[in-house]
Short mmCIF file of C-alpha atoms and ligand atoms in Angstrom, two decimals:
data_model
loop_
_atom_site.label_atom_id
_atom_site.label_comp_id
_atom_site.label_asym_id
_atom_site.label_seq_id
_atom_site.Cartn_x
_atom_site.Cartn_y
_atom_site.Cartn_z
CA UNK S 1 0.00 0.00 0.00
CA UNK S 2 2.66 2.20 0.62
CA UNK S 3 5.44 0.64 -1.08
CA UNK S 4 8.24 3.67 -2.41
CA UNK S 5 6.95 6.05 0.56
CA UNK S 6 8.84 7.03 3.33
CA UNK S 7 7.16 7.14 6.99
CA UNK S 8 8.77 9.35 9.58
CA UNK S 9 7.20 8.08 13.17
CA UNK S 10 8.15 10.83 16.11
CA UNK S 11 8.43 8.88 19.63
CA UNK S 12 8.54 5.42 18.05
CA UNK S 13 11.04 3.43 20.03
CA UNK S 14 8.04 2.39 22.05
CA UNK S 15 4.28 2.02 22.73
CA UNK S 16 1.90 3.32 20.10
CA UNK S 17 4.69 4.91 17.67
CA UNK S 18 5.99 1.69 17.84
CA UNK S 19 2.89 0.29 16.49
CA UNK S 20 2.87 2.89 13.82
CA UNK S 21 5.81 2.54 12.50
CA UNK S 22 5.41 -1.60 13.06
CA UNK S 23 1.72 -1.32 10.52
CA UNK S 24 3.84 1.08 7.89
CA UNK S 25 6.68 -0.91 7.66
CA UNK S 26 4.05 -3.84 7.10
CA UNK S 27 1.96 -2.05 4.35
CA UNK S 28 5.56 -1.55 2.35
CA UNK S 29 6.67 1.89 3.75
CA UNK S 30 10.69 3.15 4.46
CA UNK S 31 10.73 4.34 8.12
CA UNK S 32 12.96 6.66 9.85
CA UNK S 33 12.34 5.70 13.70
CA UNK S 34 12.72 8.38 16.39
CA UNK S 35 13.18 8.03 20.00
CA UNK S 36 15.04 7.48 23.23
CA UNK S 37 16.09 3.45 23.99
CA UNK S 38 18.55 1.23 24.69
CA UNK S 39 20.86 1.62 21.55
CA UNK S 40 20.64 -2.49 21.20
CA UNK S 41 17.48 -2.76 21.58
CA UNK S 42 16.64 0.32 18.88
CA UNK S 43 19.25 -1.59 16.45
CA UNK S 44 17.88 -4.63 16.91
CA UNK S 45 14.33 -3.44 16.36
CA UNK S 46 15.20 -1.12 13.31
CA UNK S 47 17.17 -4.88 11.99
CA UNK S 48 13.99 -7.00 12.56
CA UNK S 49 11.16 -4.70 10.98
CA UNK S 50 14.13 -4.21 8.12
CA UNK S 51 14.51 -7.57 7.36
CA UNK S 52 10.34 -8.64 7.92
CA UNK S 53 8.81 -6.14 5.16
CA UNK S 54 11.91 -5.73 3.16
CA UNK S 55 11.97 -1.80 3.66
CA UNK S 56 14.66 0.66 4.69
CA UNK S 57 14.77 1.57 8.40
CA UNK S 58 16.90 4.41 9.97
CA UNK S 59 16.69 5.66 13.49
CA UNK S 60 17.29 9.14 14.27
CA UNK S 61 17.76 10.16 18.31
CA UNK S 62 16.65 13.53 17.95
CA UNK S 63 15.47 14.85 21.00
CA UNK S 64 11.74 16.64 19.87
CA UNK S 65 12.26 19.33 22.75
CA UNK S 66 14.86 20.75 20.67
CA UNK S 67 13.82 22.59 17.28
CA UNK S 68 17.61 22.75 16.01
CA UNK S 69 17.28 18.13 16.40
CA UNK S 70 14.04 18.35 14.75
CA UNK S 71 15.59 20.12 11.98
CA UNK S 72 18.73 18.29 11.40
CA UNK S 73 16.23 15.11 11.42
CA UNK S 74 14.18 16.35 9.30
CA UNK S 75 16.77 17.70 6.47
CA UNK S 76 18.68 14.43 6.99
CA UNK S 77 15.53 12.26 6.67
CA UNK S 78 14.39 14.09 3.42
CA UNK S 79 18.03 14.03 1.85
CA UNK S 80 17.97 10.14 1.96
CA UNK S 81 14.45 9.71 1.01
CA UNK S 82 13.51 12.50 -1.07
CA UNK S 83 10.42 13.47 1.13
CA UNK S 84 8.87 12.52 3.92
CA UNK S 85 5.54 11.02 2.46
CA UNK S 86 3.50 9.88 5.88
CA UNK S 87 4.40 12.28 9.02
CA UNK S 88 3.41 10.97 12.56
CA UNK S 89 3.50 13.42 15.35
CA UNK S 90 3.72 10.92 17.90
CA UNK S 91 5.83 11.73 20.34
CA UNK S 92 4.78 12.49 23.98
CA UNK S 93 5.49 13.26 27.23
CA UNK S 94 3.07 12.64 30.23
CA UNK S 95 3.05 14.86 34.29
CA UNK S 96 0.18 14.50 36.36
CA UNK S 97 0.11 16.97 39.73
CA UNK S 98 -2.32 19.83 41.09
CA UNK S 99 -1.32 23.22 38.92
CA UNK S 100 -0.32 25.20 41.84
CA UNK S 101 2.45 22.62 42.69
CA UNK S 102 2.89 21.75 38.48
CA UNK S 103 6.89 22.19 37.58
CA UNK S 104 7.49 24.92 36.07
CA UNK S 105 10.00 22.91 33.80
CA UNK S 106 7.52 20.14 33.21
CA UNK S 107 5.02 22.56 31.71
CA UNK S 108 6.99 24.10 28.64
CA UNK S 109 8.47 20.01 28.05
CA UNK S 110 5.24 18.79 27.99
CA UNK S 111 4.29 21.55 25.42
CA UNK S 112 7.91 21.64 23.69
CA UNK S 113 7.25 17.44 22.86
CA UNK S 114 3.28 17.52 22.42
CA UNK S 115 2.68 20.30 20.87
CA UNK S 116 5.85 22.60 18.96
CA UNK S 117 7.62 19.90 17.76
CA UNK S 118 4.52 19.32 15.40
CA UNK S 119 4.97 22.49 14.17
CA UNK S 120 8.80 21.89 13.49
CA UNK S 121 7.95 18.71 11.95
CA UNK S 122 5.09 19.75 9.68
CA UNK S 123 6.52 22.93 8.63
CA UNK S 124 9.66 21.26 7.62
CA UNK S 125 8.16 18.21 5.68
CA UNK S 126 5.59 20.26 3.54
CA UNK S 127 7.64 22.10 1.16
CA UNK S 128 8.97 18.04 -0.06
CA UNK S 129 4.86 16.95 -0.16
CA UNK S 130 4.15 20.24 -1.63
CA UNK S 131 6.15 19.40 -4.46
CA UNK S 132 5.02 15.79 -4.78
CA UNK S 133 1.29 17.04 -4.74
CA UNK S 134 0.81 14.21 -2.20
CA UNK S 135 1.49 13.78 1.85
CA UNK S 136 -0.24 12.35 5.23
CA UNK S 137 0.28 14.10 8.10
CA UNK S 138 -1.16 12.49 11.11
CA UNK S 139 -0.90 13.78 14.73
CA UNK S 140 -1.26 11.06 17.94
CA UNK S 141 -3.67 13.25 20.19
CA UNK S 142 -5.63 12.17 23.09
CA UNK S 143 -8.95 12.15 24.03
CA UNK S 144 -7.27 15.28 26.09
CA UNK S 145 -7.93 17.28 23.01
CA UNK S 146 -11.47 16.85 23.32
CA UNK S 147 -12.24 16.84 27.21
CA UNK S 148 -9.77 17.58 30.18
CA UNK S 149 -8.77 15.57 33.57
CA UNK S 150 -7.72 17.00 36.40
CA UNK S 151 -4.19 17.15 37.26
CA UNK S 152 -2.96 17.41 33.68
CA UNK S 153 -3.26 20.82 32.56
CA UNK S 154 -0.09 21.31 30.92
CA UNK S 155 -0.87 17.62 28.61
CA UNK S 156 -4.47 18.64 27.91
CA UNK S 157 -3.18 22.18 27.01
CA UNK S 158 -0.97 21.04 24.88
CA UNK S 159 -3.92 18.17 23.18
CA UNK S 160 -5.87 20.50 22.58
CA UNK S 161 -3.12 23.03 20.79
CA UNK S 162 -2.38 19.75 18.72
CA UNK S 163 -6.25 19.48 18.00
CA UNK S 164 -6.32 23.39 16.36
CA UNK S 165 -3.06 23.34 14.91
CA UNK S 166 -4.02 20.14 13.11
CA UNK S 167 -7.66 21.97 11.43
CA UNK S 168 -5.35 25.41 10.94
CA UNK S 169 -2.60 23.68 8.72
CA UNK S 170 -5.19 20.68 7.49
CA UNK S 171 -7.21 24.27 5.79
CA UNK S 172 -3.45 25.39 4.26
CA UNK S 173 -2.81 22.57 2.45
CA UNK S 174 -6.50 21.09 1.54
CA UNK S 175 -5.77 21.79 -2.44
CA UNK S 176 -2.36 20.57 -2.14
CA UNK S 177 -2.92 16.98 -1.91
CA UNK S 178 -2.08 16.83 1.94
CA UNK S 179 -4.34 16.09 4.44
CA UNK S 180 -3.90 16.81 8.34
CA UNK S 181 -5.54 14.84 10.89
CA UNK S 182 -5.38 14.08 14.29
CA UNK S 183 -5.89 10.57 16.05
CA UNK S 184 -7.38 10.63 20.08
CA UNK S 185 -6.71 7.59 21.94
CA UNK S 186 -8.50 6.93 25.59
CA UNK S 187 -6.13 5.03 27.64
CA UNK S 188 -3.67 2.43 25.87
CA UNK S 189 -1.28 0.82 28.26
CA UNK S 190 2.20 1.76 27.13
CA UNK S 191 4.95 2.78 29.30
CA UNK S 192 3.42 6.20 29.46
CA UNK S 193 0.10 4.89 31.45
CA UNK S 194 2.09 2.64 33.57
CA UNK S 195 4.24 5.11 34.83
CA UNK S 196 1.31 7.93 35.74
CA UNK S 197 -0.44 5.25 37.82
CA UNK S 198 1.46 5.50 40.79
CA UNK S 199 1.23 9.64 40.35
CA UNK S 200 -2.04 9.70 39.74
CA UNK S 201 -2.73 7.55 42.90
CA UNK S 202 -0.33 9.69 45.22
CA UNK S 203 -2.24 12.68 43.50
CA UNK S 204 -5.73 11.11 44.75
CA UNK S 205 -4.93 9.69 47.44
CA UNK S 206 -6.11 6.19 46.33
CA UNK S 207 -4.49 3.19 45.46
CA UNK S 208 -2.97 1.71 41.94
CA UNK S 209 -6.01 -0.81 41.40
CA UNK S 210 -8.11 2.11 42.33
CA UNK S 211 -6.88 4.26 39.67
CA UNK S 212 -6.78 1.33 36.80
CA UNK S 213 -10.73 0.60 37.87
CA UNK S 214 -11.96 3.76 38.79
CA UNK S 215 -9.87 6.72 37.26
CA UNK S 216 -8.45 5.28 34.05
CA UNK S 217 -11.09 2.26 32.64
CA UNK S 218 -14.07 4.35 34.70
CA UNK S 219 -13.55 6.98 32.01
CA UNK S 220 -14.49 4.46 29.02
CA UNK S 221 -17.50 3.04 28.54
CA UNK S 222 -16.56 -0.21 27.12
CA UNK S 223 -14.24 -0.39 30.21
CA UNK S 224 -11.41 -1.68 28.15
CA UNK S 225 -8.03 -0.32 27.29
CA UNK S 226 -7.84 0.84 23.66
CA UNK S 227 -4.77 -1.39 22.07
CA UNK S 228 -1.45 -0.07 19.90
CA UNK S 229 -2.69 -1.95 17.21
CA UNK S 230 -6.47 -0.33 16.63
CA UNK S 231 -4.65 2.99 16.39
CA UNK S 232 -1.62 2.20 14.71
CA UNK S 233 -4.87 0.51 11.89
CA UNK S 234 -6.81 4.26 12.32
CA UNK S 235 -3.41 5.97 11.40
CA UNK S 236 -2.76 3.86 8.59
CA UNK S 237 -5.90 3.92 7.57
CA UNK S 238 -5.36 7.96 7.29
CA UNK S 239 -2.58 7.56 5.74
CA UNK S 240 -4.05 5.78 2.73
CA UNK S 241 -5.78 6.55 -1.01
CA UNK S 242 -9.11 5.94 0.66
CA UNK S 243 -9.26 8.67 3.07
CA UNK S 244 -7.83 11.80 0.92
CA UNK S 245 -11.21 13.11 1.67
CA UNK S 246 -10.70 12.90 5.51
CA UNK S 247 -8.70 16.62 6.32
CA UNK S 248 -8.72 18.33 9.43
CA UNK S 249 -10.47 15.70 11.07
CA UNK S 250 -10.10 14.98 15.01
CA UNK S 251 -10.83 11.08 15.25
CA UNK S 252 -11.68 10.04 18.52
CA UNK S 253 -10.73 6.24 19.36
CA UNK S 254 -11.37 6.01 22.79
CA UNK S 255 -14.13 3.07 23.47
CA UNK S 256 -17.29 5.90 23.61
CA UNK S 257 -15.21 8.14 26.44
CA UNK S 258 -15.73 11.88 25.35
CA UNK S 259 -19.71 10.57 24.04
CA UNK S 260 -20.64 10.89 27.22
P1 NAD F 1 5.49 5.85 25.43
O1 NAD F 1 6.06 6.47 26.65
O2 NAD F 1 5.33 4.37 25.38
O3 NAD F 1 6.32 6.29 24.15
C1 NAD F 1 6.73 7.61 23.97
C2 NAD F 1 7.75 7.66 22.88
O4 NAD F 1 8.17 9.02 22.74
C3 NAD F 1 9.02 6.85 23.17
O5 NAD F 1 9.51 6.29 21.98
C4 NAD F 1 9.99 7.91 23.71
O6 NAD F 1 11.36 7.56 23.54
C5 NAD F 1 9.57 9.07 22.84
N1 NAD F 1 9.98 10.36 23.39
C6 NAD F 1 9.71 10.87 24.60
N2 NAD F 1 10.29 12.07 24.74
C7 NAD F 1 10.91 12.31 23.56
C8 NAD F 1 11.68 13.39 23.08
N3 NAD F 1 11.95 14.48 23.82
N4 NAD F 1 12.20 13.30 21.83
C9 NAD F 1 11.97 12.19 21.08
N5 NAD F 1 11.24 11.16 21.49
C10 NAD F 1 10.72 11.22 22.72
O7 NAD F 1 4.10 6.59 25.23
P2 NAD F 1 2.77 6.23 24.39
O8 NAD F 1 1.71 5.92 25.36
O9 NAD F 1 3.07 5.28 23.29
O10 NAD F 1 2.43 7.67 23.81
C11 NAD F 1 2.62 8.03 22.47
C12 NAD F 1 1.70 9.19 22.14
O11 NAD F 1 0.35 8.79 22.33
C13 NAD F 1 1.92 10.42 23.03
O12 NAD F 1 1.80 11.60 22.25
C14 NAD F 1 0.76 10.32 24.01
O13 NAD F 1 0.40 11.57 24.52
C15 NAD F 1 -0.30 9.74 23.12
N6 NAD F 1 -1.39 9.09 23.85
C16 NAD F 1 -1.15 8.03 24.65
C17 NAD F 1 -2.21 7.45 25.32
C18 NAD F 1 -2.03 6.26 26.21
O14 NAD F 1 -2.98 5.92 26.93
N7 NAD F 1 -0.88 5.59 26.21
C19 NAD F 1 -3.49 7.96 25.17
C20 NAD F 1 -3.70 9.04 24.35
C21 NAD F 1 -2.64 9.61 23.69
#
């Protein structure tokens, strides 16, 4: 489906970027990978989906806090490949605490990875689509772009800067071929859940189980965790022929949570 097109994946040493990149790969797309990890472990996994789908995979470390990385990622990535056809905004950073005690430092991270490095990434990648008359741009959300929890003001700020920024640029390049959409998981559990259950249960005052059942599931009606692999299918999905008419779209996936 997407053999000769390159896939950049931001964040996907792990979790649902992993998955991403993982269903590209599959459907015949190049990959660069992008994330923190044990080096082995990253050159093992860039070897393995390499040698499964018979497509090129690089890894590129850049840290998405820092606009000058993003760029020298970004020019590297489309110097190889000739574009970047399918761009995943993935990357992510969780903090949960009260906003009057909220790091100061932890705010503008959480914003610098969720939010700005979208920008970096998009506005470097479109002038290669542009030319191609063709690109997917695809931003990992939340269902904190839609509807907020407490404790996380700096993460649902930040969603729901990713939700407008994705409808502003998805109306800039509507007649260019591009379309701009954002995904919103509910709860998946990936390395970034785990580790917010035992904050969000000091934050409480409750324990772990307490916070799986009645914080985390209690928010989704089917009472199940969403999976890496139902978005990673939603992204590709996006990312094919068949939705070119999907554009500025924010896609909720998040077993009925923000119906309610
Ligand atoms: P994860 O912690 O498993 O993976 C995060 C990835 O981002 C890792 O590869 C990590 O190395 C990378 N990363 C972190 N900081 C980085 C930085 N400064 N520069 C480059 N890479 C960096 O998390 P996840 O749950 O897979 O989350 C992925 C995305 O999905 C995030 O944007 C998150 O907000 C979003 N999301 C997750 C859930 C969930 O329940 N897990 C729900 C909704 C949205």
């Amino acid at each position: 489906m997407f053999i000769g097109k390159t896939a950049l994946v931001t964040g996907s040493t792990s979790g649902i970027g992993l998955g991403i990149a993982r269903t590209l790969a599959a459907r015949g797309a190049n990959v660069v990978l992008n994330g923190f990890g044990d080096g082995r472990e990253i050159e093992r996994l860039r070897h393995e989906l390499s040698e499964m789908h018979d497509v090129q995979v690089r890894h590129d470390g850049a840290d998405m806090s820092q606009p000058e990385q993003i760029e020298r990622m970004m020019g590297t990535a489309i110097a190889e490949f000739g574009a970047v056809d399918l761009l995943v905004n993935n990357a992510g950073i969780q903090h949960v605490a009260p906003v009057d005690e909220f790091p100061v430092d932890k705010w503008y991270a959480i914003l610098a990875i969720n939010l700005s490095a979208s920008f970096h990434t998009v506005r470097l990648a479109v002038p290669a689509m542009k030319r191609k008359g063709w690109g997917r741009i695809v931003n990992v959300a939340s269902a904190h772009a839609l509807v907020a929890s407490k404790y996380k003001s700096a993460y649902v700020a930040a969603k729901h800067g990713v939700a407008g920024f994705t409808k502003a640029v998805a109306l800039e390049l509507a007649e260019a071929g591009i379309t701009v959409n954002a995904v919103c998981p509910g709860y998946v559990l990936t390395p970034l859940v785990e580790q917010q259950i035992p904050d969000t249960a000091r934050a409480r005052g409750i324990t772990e189980q307490e916070v799986i059942r009645d914080v985390l599931l209690a928010a989704q009606p089917t009472r199940q965790f969403v999976t890496v692999e139902q978005v990673a299918a939603l992204t590709a999905f996006l990312c094919s022929d068949d939705a070119a008419s999907i554009t500025g779209a924010v896609l909720p996936i998040e077993g009925g949570w923000t119906a309610q």
